[in-house]
PDB file of C-alpha atoms in Angstrom:
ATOM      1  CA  UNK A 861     113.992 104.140 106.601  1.00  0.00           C
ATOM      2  CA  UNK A 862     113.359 100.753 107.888  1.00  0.00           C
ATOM      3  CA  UNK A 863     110.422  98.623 106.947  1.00  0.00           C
ATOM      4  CA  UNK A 864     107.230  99.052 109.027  1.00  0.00           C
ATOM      5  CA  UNK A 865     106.419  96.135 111.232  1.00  0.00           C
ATOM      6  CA  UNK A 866     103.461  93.694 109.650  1.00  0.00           C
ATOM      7  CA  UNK A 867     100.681  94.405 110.692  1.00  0.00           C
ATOM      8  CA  UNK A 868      98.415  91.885 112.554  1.00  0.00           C
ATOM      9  CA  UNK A 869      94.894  91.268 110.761  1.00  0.00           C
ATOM     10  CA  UNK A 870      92.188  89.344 111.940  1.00  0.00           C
ATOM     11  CA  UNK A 871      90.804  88.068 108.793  1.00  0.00           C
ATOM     12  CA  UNK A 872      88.031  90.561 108.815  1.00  0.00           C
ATOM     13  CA  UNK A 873      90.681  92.951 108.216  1.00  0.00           C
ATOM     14  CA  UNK A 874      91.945  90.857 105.547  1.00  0.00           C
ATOM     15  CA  UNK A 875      88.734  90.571 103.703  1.00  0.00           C
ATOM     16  CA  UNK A 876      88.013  94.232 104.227  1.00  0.00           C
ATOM     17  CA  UNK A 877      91.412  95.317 102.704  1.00  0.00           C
ATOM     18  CA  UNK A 878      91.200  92.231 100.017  1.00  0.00           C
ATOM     19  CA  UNK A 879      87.598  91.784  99.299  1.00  0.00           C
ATOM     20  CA  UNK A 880      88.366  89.431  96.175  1.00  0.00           C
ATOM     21  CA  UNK A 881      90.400  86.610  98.550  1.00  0.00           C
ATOM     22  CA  UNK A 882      88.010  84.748 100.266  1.00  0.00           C
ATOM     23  CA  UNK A 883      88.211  83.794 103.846  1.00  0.00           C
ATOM     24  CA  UNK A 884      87.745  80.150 104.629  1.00  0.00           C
ATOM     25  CA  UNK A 885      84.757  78.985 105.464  1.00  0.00           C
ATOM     26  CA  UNK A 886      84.996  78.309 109.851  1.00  0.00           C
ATOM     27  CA  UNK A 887      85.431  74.901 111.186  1.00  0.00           C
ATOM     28  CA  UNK A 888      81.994  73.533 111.693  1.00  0.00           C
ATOM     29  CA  UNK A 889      83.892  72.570 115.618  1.00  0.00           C
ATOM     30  CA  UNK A 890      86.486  74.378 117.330  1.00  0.00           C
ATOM     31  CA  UNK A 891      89.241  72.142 117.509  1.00  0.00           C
ATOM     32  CA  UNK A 892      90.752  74.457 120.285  1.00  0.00           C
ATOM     33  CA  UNK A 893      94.039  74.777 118.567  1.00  0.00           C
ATOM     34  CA  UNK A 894      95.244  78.001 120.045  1.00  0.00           C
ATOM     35  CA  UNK A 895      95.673  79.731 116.293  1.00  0.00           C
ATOM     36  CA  UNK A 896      92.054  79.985 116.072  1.00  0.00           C
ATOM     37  CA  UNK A 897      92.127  82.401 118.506  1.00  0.00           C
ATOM     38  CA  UNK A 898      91.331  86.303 116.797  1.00  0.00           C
ATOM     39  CA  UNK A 899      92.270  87.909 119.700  1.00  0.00           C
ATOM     40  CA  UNK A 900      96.083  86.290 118.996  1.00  0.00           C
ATOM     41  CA  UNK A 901      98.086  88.871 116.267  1.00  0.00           C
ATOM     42  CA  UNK A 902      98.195  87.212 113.191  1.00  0.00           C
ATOM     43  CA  UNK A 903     102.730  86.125 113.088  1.00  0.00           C
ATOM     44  CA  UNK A 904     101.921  84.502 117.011  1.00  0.00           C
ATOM     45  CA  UNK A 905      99.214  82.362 115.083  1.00  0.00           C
ATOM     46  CA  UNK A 906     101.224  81.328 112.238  1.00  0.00           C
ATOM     47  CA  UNK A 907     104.285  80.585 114.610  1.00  0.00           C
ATOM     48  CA  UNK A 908     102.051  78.086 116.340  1.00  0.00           C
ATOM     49  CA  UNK A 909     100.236  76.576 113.436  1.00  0.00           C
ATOM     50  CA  UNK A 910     103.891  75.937 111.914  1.00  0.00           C
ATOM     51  CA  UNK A 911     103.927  72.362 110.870  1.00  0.00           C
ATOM     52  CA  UNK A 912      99.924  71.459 112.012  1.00  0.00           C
ATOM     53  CA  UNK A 913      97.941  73.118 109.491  1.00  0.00           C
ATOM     54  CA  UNK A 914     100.453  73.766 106.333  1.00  0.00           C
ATOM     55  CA  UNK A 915      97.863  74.762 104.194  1.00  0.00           C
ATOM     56  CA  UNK A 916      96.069  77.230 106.377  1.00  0.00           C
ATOM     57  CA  UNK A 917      99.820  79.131 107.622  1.00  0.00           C
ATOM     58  CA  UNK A 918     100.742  79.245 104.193  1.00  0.00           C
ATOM     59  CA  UNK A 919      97.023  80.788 103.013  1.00  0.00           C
ATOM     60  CA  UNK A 920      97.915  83.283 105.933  1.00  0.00           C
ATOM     61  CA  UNK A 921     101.179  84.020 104.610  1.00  0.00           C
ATOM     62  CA  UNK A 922      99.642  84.556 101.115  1.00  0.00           C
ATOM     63  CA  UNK A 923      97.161  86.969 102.534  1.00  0.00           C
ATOM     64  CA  UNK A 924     100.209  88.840 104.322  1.00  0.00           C
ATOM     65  CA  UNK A 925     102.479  89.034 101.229  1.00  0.00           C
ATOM     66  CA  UNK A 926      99.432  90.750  99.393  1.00  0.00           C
ATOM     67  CA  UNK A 927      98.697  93.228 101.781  1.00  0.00           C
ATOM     68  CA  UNK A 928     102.195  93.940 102.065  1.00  0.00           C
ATOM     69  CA  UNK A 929     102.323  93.924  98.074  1.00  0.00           C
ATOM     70  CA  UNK A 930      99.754  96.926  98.413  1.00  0.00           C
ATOM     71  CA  UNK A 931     101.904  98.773 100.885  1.00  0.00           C
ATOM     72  CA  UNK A 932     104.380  98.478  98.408  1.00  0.00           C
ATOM     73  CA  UNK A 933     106.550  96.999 100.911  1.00  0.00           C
ATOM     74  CA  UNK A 934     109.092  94.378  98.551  1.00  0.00           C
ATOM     75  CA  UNK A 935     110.925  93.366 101.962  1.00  0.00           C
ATOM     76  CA  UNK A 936     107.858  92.251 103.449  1.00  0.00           C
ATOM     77  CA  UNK A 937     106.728  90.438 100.759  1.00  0.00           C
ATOM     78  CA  UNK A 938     109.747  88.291 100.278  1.00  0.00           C
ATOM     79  CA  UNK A 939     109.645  88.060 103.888  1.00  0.00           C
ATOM     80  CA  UNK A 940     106.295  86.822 103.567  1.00  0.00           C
ATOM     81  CA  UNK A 941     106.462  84.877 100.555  1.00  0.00           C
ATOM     82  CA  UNK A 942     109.593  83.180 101.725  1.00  0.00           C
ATOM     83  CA  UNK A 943     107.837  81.261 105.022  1.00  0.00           C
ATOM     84  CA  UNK A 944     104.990  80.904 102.893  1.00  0.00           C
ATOM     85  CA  UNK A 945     107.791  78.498 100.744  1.00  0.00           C
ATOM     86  CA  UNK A 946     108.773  76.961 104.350  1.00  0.00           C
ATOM     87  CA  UNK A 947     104.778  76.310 105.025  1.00  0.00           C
ATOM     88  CA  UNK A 948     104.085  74.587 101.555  1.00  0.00           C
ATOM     89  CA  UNK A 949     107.557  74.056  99.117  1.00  0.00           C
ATOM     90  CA  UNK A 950     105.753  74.049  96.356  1.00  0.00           C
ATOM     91  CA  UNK A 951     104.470  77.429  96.358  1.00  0.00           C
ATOM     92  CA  UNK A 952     101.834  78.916  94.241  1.00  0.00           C
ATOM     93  CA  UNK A 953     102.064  81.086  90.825  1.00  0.00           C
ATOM     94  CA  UNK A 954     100.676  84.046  92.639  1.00  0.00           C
ATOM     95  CA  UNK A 955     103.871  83.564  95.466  1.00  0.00           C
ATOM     96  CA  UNK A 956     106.861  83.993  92.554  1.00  0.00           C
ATOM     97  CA  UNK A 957     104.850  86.496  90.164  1.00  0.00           C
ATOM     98  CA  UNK A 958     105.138  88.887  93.775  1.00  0.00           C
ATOM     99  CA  UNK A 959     109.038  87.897  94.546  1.00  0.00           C
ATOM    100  CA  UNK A 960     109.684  87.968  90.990  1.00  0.00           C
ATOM    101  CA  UNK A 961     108.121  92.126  90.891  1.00  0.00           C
ATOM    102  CA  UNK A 962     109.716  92.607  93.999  1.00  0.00           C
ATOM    103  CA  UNK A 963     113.195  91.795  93.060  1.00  0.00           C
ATOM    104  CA  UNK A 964     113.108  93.229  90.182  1.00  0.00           C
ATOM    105  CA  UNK A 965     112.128  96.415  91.873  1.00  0.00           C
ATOM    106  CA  UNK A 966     114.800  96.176  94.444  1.00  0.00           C
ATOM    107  CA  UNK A 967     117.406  95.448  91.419  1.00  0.00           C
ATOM    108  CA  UNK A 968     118.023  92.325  91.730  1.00  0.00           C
ATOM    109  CA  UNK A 969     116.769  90.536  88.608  1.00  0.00           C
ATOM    110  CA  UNK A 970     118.851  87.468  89.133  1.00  0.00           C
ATOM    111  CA  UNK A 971     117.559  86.261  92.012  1.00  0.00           C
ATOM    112  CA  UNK A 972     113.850  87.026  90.311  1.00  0.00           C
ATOM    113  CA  UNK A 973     115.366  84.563  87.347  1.00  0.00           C
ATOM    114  CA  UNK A 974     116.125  81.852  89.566  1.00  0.00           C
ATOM    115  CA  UNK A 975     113.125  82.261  91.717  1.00  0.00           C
ATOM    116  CA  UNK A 976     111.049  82.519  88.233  1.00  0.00           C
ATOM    117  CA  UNK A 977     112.749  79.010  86.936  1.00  0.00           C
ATOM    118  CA  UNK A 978     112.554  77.473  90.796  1.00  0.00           C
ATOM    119  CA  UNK A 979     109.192  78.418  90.579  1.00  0.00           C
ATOM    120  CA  UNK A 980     108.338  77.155  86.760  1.00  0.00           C
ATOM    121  CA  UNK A 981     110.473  73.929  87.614  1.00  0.00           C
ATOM    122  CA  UNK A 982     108.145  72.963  90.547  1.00  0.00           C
ATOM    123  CA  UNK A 983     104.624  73.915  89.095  1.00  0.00           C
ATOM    124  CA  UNK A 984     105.349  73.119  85.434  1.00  0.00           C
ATOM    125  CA  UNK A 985     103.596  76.998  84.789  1.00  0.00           C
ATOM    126  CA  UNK A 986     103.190  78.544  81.116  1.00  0.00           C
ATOM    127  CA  UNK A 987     102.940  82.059  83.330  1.00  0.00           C
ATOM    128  CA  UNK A 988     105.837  81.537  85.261  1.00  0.00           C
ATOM    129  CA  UNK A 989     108.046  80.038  82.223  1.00  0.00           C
ATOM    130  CA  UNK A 990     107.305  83.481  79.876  1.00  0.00           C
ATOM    131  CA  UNK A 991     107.960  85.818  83.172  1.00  0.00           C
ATOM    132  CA  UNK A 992     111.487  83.777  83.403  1.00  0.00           C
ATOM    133  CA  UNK A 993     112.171  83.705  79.739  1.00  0.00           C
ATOM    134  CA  UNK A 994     111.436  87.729  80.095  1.00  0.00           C
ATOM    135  CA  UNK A 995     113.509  88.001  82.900  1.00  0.00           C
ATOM    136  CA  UNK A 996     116.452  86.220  80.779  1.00  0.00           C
ATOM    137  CA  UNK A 997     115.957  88.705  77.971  1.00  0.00           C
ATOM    138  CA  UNK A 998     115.983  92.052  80.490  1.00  0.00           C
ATOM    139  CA  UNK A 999     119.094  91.198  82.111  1.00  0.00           C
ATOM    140  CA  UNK A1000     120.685  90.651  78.769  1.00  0.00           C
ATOM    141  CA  UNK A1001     120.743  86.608  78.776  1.00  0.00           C
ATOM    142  CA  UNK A1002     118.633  85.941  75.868  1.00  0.00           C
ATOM    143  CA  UNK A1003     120.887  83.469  74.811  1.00  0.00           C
ATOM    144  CA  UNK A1004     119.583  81.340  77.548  1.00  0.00           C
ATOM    145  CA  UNK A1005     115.577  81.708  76.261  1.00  0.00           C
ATOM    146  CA  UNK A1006     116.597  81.889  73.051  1.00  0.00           C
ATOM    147  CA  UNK A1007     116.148  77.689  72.757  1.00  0.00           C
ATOM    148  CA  UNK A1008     112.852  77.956  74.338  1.00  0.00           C
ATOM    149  CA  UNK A1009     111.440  80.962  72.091  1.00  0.00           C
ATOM    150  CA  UNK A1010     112.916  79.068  68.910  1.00  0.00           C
ATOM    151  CA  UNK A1011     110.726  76.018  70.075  1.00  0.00           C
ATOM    152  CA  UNK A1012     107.624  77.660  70.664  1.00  0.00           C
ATOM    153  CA  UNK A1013     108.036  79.561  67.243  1.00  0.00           C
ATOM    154  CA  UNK A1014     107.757  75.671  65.833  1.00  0.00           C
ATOM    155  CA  UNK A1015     105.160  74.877  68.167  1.00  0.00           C
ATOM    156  CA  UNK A1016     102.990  77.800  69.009  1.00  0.00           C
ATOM    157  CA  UNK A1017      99.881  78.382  66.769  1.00  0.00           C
ATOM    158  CA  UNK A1018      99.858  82.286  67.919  1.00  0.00           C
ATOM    159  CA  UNK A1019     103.681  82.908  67.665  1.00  0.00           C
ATOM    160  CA  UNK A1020     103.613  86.951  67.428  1.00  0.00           C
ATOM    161  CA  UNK A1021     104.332  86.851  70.761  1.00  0.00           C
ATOM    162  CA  UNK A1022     107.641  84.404  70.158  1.00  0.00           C
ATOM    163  CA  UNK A1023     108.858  86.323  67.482  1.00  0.00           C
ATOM    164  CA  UNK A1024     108.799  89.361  69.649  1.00  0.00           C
ATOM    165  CA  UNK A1025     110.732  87.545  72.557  1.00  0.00           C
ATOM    166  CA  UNK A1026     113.507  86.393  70.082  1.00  0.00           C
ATOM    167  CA  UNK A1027     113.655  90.157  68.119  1.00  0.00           C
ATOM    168  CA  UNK A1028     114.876  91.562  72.005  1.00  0.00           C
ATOM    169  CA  UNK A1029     116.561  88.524  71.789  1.00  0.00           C
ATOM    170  CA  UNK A1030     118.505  90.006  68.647  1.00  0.00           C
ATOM    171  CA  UNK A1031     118.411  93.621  69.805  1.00  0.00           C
ATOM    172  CA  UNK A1032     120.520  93.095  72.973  1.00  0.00           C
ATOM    173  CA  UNK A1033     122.837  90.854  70.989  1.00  0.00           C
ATOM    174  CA  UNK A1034     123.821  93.888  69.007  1.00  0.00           C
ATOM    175  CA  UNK A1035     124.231  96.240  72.003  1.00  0.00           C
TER     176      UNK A1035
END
């Protein structure tokens, strides 16, 4: 069955559905830039902020991929996620943690590995780097993390977690 269309939410709706993302705070003026308008569905209010207010599209975006993230809806979330990119490159930790569960639940773990490293590559993340070394290890391409997990065993004060990552390391070189 296709995808349901996105819904539009005021951001109300988006607290009401969310209640631990918090709106921003109004403009103390109304600039009278026509995405302020409520009345507007939220993707004709993004379209127009494209390029003026980066930060605020891409925070609507954000809100968007986590509703649809709720929904359980993986298309919509990449969909989401992915003009979120367009509306600020660098992209957050939250953005590729959701693309990464998404494609790994539509079965496509490599593109969740090179989103994972894209992502780790560009924000320098400790989260992001394990989910990608993780990644490696699932889809049978330890031998990629296995550099990484031998350096954090040298490294790491708490390395339980390293020598687990290199045992599944060993396991699925043996199967």
């Amino acid at each position: 069955a296709p995808a349901p269309a996105p819904m539009a939410l005021s951001a109300g709706d988006a607290a009401a559905l969310m209640p631990d993302i918090s709106a921003p705070a109004p403009a103390e003026e109304d600039d009278g830039a026509p995405w302020h308008d409520p009345s507007m569905p939220l993707a004709e209010r993004m379209a127009l902020a494209e390029g003026k207010a980066a930060p605020i599209v891409a925070g609507a975006w954000s809100v968007l991929a986590k509703v649809e993230m709720t929904r359980h809806n993986h298309a919509g979330v990449l969909e989401a996620t992915s003009a979120g990119l367009k509306a600020m490159p660098r992209g957050e930790i939250d953005w590729f943690l959701m693309r990464a569960e998404c494609f790994r639940a539509l079965g496509k773990l490599p593109e969740a590995i090179d989103d994972l490293k894209r992502g780790h590559d560009a924000l320098k993340s400790t989260i992001l780097r394990n989910e990608w070394l993780d990644a490696l290890i699932d889809a049978g391409r330890g031998e990629e993390a296995l550099p990484v997990v031998e350096q954090q065993l040298q490294d790491a004060r708490f390395r339980a977690g390293w020598l687990i990552s290199r045992a599944r390391i060993f396991l699925t070189k043996k199967q």
